[in-house]
XYZ file of N, CA and C in Angstrom:
714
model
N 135.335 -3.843 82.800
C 134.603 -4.021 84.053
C 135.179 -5.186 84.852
N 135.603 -5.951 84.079
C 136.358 -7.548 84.963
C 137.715 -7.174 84.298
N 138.881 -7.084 84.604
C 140.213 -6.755 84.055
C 141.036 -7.770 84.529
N 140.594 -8.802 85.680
C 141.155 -9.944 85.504
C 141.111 -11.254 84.476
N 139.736 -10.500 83.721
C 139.103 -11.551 82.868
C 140.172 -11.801 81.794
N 140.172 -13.123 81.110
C 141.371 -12.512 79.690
C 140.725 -12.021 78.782
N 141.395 -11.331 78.081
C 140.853 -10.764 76.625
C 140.655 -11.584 75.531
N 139.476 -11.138 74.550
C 139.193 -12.210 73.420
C 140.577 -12.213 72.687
N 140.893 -13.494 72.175
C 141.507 -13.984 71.009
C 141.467 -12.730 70.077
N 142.875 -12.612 68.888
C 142.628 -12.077 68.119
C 141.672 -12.404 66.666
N 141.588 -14.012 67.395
C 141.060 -15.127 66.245
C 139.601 -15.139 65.939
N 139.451 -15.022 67.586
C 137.888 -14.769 68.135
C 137.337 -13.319 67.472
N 137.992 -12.807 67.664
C 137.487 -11.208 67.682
C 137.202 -11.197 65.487
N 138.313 -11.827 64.677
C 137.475 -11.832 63.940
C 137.019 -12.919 63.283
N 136.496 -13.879 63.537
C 135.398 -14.665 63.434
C 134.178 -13.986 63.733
N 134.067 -13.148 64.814
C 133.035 -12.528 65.209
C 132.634 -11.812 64.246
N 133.154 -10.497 63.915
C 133.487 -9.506 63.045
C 132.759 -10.549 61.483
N 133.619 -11.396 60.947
C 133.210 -11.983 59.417
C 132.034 -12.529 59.602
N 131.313 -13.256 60.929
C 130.234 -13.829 60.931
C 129.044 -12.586 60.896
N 129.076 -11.638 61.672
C 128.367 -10.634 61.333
C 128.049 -10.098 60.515
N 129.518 -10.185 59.065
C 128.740 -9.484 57.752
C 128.131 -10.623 56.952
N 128.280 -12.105 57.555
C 127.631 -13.013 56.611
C 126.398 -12.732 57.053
N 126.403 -12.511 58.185
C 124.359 -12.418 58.728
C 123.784 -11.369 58.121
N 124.697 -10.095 58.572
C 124.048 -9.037 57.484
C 123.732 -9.637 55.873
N 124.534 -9.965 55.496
C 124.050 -10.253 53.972
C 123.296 -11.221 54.096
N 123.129 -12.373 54.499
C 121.736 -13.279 54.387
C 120.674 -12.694 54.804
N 120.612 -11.476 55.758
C 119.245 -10.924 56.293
C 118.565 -9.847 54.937
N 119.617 -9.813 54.279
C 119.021 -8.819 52.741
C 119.229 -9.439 51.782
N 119.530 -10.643 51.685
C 119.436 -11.735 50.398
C 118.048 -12.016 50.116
N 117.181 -12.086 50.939
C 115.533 -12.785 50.338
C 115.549 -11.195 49.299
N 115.028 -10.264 49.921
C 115.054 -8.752 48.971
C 115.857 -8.731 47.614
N 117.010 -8.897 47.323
C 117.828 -9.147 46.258
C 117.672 -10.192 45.801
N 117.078 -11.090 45.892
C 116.284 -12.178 45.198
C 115.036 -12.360 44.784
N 114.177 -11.808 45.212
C 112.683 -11.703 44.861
C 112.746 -9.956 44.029
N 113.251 -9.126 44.175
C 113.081 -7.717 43.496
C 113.375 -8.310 42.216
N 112.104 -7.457 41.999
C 112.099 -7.157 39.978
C 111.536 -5.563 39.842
N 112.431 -5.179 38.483
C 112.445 -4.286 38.393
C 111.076 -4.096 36.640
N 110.304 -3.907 36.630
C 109.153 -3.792 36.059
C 109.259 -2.163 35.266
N 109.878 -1.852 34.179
C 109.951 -0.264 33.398
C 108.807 -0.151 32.044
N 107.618 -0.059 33.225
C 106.282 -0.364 32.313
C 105.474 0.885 32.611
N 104.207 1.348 32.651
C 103.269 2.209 32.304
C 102.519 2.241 33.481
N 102.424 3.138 34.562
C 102.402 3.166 35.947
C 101.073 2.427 35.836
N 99.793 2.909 35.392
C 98.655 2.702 35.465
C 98.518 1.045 35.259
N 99.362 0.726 34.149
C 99.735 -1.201 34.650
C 100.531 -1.890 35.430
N 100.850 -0.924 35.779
C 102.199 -1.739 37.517
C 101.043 -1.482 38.278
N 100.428 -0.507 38.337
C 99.218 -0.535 39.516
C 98.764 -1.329 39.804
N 98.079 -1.939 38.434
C 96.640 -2.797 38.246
C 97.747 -4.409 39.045
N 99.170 -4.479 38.482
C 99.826 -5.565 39.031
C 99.697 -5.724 40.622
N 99.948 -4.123 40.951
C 100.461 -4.316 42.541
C 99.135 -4.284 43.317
N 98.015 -4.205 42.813
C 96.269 -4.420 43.306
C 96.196 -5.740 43.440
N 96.824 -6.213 42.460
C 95.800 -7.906 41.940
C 96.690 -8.816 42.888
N 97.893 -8.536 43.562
C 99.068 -9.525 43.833
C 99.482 -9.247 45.382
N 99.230 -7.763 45.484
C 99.093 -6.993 47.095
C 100.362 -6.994 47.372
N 101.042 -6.523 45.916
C 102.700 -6.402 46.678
C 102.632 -4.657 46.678
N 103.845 -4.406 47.513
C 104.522 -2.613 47.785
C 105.794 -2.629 46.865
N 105.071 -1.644 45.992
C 105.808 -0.645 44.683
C 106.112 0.440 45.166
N 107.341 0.046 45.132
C 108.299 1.902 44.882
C 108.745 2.435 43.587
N 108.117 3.229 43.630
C 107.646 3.493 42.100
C 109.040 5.060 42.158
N 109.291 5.099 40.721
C 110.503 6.018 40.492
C 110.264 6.329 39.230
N 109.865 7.869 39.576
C 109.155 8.601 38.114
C 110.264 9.233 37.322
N 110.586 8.513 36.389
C 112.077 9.255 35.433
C 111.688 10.610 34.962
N 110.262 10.457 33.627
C 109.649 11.365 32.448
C 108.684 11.569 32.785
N 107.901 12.446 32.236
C 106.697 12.651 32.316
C 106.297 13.155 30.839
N 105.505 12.408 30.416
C 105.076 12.649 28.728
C 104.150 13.393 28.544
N 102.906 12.515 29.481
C 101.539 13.587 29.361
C 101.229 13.597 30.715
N 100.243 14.464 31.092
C 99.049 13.682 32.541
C 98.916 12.516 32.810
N 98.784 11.534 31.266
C 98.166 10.538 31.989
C 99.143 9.834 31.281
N 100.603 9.651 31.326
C 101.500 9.049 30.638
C 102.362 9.132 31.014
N 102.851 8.344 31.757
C 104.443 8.397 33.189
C 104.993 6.944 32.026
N 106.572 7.650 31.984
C 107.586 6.034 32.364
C 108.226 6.038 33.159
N 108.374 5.067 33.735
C 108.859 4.455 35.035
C 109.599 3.444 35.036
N 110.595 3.273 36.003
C 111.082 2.185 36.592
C 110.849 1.593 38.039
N 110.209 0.153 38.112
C 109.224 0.288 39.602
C 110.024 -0.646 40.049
N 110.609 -1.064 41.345
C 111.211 -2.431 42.211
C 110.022 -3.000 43.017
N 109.472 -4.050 42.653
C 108.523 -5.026 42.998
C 109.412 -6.278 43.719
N 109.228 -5.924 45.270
C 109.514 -7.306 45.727
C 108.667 -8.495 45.702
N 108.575 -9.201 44.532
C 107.583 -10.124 44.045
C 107.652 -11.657 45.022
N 107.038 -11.375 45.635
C 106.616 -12.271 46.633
C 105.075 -12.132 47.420
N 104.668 -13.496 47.841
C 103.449 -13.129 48.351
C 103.098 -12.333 49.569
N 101.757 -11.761 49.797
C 101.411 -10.876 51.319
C 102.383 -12.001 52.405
N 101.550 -13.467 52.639
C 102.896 -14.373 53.864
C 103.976 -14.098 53.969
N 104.571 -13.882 52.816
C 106.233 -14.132 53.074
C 106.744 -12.815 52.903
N 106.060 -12.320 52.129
C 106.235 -10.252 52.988
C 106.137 -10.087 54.501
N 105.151 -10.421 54.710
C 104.691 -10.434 56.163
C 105.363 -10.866 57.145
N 106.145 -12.236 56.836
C 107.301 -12.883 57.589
C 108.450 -12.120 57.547
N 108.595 -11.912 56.755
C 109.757 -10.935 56.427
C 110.118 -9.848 57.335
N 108.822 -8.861 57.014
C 109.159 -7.219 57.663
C 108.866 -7.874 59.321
N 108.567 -8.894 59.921
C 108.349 -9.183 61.358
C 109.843 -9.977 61.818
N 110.095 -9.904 60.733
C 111.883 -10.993 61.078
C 112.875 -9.987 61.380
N 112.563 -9.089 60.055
C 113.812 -7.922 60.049
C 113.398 -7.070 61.220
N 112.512 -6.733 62.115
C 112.068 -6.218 63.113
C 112.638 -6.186 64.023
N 112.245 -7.824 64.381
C 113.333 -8.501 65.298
C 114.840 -7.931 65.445
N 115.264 -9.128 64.244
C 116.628 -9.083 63.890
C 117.712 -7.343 63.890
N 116.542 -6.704 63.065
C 117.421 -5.187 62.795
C 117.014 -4.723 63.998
N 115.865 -4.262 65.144
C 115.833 -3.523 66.253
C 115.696 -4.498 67.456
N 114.764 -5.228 67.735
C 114.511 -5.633 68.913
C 115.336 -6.316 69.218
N 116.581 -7.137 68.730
C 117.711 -7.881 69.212
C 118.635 -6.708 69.315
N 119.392 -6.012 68.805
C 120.252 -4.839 68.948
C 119.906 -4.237 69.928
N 118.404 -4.229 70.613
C 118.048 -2.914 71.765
C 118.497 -4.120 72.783
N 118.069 -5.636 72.690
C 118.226 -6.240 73.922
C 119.467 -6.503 74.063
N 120.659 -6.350 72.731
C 122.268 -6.614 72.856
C 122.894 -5.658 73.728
N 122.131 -4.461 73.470
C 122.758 -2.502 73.710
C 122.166 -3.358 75.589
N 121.252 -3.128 75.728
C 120.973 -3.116 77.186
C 121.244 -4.030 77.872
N 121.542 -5.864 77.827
C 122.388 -6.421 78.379
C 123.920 -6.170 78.669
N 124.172 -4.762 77.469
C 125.993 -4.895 78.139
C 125.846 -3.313 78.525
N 125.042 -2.849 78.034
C 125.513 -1.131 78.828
C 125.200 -0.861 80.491
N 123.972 -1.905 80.339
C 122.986 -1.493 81.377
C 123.789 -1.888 82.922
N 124.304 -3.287 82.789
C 125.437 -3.477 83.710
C 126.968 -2.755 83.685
N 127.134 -2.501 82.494
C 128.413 -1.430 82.597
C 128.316 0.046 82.958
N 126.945 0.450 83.379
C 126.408 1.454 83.731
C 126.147 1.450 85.007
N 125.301 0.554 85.804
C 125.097 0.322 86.861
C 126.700 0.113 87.498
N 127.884 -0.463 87.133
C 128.709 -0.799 87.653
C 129.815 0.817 87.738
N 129.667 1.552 87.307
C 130.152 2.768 86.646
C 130.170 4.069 87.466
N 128.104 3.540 87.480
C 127.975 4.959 88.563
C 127.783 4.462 90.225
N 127.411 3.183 90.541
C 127.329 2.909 92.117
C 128.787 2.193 92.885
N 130.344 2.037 91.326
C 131.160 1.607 92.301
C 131.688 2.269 93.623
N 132.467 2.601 94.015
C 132.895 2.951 95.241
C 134.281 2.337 95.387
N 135.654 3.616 95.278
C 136.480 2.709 95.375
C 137.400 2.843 97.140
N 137.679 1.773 97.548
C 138.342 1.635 98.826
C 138.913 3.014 99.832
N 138.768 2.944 101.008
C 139.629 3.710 101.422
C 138.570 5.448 101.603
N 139.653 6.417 101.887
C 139.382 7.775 102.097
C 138.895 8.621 100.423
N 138.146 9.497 100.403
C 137.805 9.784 99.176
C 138.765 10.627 98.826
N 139.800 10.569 97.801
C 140.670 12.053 97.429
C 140.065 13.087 96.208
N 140.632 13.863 95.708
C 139.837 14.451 94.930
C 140.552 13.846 93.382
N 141.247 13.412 93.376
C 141.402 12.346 91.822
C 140.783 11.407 92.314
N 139.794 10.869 93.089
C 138.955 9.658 92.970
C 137.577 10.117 92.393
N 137.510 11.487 93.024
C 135.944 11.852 93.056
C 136.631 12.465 91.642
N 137.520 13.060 91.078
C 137.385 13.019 89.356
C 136.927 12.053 88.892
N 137.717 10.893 89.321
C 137.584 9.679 88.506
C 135.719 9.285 88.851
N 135.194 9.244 89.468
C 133.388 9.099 89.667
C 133.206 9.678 88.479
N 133.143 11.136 88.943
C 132.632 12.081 87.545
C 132.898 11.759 86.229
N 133.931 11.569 85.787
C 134.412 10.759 84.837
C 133.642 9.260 84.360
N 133.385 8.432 85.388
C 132.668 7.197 85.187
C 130.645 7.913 84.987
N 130.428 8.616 85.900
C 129.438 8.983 85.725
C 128.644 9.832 83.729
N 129.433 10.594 83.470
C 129.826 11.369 82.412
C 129.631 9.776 81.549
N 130.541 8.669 81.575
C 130.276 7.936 80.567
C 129.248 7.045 80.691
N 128.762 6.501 81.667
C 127.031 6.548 81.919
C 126.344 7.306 81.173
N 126.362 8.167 81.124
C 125.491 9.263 80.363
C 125.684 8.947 78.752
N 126.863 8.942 78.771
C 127.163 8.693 77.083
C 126.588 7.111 76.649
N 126.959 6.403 77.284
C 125.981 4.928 76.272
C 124.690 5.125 76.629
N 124.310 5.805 78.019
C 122.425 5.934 78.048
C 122.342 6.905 76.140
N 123.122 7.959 76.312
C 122.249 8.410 75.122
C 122.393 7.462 73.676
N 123.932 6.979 73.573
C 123.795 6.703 72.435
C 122.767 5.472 72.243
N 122.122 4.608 73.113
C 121.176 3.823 72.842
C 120.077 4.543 73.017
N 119.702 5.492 73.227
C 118.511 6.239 73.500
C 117.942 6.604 71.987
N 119.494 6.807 71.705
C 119.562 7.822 70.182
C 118.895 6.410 68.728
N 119.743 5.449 68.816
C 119.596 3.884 68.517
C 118.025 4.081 68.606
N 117.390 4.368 69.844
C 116.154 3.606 69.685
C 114.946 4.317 69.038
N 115.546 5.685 69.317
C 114.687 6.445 68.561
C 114.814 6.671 66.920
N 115.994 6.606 66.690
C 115.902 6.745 64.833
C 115.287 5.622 64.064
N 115.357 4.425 64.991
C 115.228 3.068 63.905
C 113.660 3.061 64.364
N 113.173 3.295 65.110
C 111.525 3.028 65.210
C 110.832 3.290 64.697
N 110.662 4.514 64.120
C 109.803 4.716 62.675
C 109.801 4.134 61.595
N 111.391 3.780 61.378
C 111.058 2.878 59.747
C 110.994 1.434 60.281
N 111.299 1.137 61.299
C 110.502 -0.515 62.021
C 109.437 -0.547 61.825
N 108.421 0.448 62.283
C 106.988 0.749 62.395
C 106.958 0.783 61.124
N 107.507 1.630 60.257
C 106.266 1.578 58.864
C 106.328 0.637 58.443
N 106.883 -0.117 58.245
C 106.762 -1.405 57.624
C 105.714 -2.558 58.159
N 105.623 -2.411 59.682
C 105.251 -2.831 60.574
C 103.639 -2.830 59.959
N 103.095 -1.435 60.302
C 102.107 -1.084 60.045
C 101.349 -1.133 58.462
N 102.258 -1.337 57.541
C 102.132 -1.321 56.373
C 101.225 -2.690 56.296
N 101.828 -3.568 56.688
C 101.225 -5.447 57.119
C 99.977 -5.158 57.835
N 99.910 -4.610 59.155
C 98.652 -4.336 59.917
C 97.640 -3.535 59.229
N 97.878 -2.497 58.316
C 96.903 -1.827 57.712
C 97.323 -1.133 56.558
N 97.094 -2.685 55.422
C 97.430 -2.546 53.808
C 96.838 -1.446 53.233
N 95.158 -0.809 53.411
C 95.048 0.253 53.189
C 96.055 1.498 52.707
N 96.718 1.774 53.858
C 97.790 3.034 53.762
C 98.552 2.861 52.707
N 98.994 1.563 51.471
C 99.424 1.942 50.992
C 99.291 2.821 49.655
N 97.768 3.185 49.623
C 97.298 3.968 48.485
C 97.388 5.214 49.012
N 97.985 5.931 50.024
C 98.161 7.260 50.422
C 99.542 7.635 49.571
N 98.887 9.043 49.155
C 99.967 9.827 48.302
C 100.960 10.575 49.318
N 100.961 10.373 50.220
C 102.082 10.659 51.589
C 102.981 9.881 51.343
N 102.372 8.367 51.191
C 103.031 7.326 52.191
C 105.054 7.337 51.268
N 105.331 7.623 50.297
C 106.578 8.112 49.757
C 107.310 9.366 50.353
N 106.846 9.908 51.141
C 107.641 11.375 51.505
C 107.380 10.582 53.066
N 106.923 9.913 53.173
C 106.917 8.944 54.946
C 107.766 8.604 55.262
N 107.934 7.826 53.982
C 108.968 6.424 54.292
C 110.441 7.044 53.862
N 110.371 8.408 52.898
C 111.803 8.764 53.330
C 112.262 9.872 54.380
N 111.350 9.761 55.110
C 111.725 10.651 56.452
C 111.715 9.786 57.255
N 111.404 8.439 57.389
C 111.867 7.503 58.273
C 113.280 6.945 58.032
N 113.321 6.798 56.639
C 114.634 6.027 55.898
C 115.270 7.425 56.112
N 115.278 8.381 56.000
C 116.634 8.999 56.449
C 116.486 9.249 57.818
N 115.835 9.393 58.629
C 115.745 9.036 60.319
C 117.245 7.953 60.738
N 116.548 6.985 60.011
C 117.103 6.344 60.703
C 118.872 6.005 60.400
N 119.045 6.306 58.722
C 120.139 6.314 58.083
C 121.105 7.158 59.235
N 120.375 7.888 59.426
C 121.193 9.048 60.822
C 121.836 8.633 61.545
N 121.366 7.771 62.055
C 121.515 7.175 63.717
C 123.170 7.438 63.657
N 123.688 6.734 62.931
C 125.597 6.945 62.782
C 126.264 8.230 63.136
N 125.327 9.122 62.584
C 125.745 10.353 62.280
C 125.684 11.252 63.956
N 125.045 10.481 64.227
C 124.906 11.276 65.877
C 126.079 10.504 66.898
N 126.322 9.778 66.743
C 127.390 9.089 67.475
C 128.905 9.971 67.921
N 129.172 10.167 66.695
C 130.572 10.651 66.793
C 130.222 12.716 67.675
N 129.330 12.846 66.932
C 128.734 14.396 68.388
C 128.270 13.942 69.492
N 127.650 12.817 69.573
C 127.455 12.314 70.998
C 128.904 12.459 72.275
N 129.839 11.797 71.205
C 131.498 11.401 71.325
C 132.168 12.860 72.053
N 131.762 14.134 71.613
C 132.329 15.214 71.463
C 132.180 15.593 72.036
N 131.006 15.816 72.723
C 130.115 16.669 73.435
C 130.596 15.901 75.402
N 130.423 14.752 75.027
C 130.543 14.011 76.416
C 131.629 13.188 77.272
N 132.724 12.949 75.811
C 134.101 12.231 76.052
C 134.990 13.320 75.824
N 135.770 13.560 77.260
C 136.999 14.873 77.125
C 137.685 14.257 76.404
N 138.552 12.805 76.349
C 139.384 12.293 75.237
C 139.078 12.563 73.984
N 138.076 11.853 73.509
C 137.443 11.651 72.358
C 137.174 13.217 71.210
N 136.829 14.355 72.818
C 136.600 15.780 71.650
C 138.854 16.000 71.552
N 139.349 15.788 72.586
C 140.635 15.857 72.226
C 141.215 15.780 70.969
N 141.054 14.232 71.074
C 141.434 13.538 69.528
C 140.927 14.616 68.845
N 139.803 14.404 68.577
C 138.520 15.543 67.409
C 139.640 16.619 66.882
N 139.627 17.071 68.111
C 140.165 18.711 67.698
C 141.444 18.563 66.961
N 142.467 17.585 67.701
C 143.663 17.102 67.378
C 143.633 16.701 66.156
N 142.557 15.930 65.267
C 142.424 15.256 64.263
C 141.929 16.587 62.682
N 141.684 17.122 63.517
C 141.177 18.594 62.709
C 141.820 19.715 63.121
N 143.268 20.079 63.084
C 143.736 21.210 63.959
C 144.092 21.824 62.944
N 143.484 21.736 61.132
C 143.820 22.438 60.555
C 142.942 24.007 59.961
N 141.655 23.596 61.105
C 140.763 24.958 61.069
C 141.370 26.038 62.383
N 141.029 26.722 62.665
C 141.137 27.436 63.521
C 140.891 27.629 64.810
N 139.680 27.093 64.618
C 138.754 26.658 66.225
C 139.357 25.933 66.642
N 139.805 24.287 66.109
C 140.707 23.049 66.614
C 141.575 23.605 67.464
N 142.401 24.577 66.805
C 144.118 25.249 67.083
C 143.820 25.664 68.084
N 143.216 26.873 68.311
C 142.707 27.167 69.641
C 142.193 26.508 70.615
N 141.302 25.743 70.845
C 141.128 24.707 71.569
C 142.530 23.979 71.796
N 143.025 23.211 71.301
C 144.594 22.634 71.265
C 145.018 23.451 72.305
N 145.160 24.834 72.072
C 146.287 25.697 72.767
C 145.895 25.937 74.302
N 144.319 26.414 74.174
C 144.067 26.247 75.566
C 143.672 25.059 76.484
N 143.715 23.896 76.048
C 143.557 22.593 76.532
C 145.563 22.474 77.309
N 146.317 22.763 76.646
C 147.715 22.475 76.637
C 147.962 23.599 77.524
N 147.578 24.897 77.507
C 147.753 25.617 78.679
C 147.077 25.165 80.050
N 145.796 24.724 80.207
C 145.136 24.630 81.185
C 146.230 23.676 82.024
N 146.018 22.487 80.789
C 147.227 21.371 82.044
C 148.508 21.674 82.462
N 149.458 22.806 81.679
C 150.586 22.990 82.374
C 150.391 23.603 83.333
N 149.212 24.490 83.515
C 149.073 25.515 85.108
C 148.896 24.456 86.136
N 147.801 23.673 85.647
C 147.531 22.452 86.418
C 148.525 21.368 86.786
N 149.367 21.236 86.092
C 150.970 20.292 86.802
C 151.945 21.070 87.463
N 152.027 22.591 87.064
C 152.435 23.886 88.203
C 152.201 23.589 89.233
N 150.788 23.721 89.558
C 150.049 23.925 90.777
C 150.414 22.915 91.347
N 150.389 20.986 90.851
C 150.638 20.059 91.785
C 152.086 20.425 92.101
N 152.933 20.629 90.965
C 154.318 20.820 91.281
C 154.754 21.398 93.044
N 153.996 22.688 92.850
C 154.034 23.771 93.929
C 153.902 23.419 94.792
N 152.850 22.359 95.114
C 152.065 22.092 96.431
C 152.479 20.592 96.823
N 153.716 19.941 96.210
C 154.293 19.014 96.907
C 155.744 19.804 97.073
């Protein structure tokens, strides 16, 4: 967007990069430090996780009788406070800073994208080039759209888990939390079809990168025909 600006350092760029995975790992160090893993007799991990008000994820190996489970349970053994601090930190930290990072730089690289205007008479490789800028407008609106919708549910349950301890005696609340946890595990997974669908380069590459199915090849062939008619035609008409 500024191309007079200089470009980051290669030094900069990773400092950036290594400081980010130190944050990531200190933001999941309290968790890997307080988890204990408890391979006891459900009906007494219960009575533990009643008396102490911690959240057991409980992982049913056997089943002996009805009333005779062994288990292996991960107890983040810490108190309701510092649970509580916790899932309101990682909140922050994992969504509400990432949505305000995504929209301080898209939102102006968006606005700048679709209302520039460049000098002079309009030709029709300018008004490509709009469409083109417009088209990638579209693509960071969705992929933060996409961002905001996968991670909000498992923000929220946790969220809500603190606001109303109740819920955690619902025999749901395990088939919840992994339809949020894979919700959101997703989010990645939509990116690169986001990529495909909306960047002519990007499905290029794609196809190019996979031209060992059939569909790729074809695509390839008629992408490579279209433009030689199309450098014909300018040919012709100068």
């Amino acid at each position: 967007m500024f191309p007079l600006r200089p470009r980051s350092k290669l030094k900069t760029v990773i400092c950036a990069i290594v400081a980010i995975w130190l944050i990531s790992f200190a933001i999941g160090l309290p968790g890997l430090i307080v988890a204990t893993v408890y391979p006891k007799n459900l009906s007494n991990l219960q009575n533990i996780a009643n008396s102490t008000d911690l959240l057991v994820v409980v992982k049913q190996i056997s089943v002996n009788s009805p009333d005779q489970y062994v288990s292996n349970d991960c107890i983040l053994n810490w108190s309701s406070e510092w649970s509580e601090a916790y899932d309101y930190t990682l909140f922050v930290l994992m969504y509400v800073l990432p949505l305000i990072i995504l929209a301080t730089t898209y939102i102006p690289i968006s606005i700048h994208l679709w209302f520039h205007r460049g000098l002079g008479e309009v030709t029709r490789a300018q008004a490509q080039n709009v469409q083109s800028k417009r088209r990638a407008v579209k693509m960071l609106c969705a992929v933060m759209l996409i961002f905001a919708i996968c991670w909000l549910p498992y923000q929220l349950f946790f969220i809500l888990l603190q606001l109303s301890p109740t819920i955690k005696s619902s025999h749901s609340l395990p088939i919840i939390f992994i339809c949020c946890y894979w919700l959101a595990m997703s989010n990645s997974m939509y990116n690169p079809i986001i990529y495909v669908l909306m960047n002519k380069k990007f499905r290029k590459g794609f196809y190019s990168a996979f031209s060992c199915f059939p569909y790729c090849r074809e695509y390839i062939k008629k992408d490579k025909k279209i433009r030689t008619t199309a450098t014909s035609i300018r040919t012709s008409q100068v």
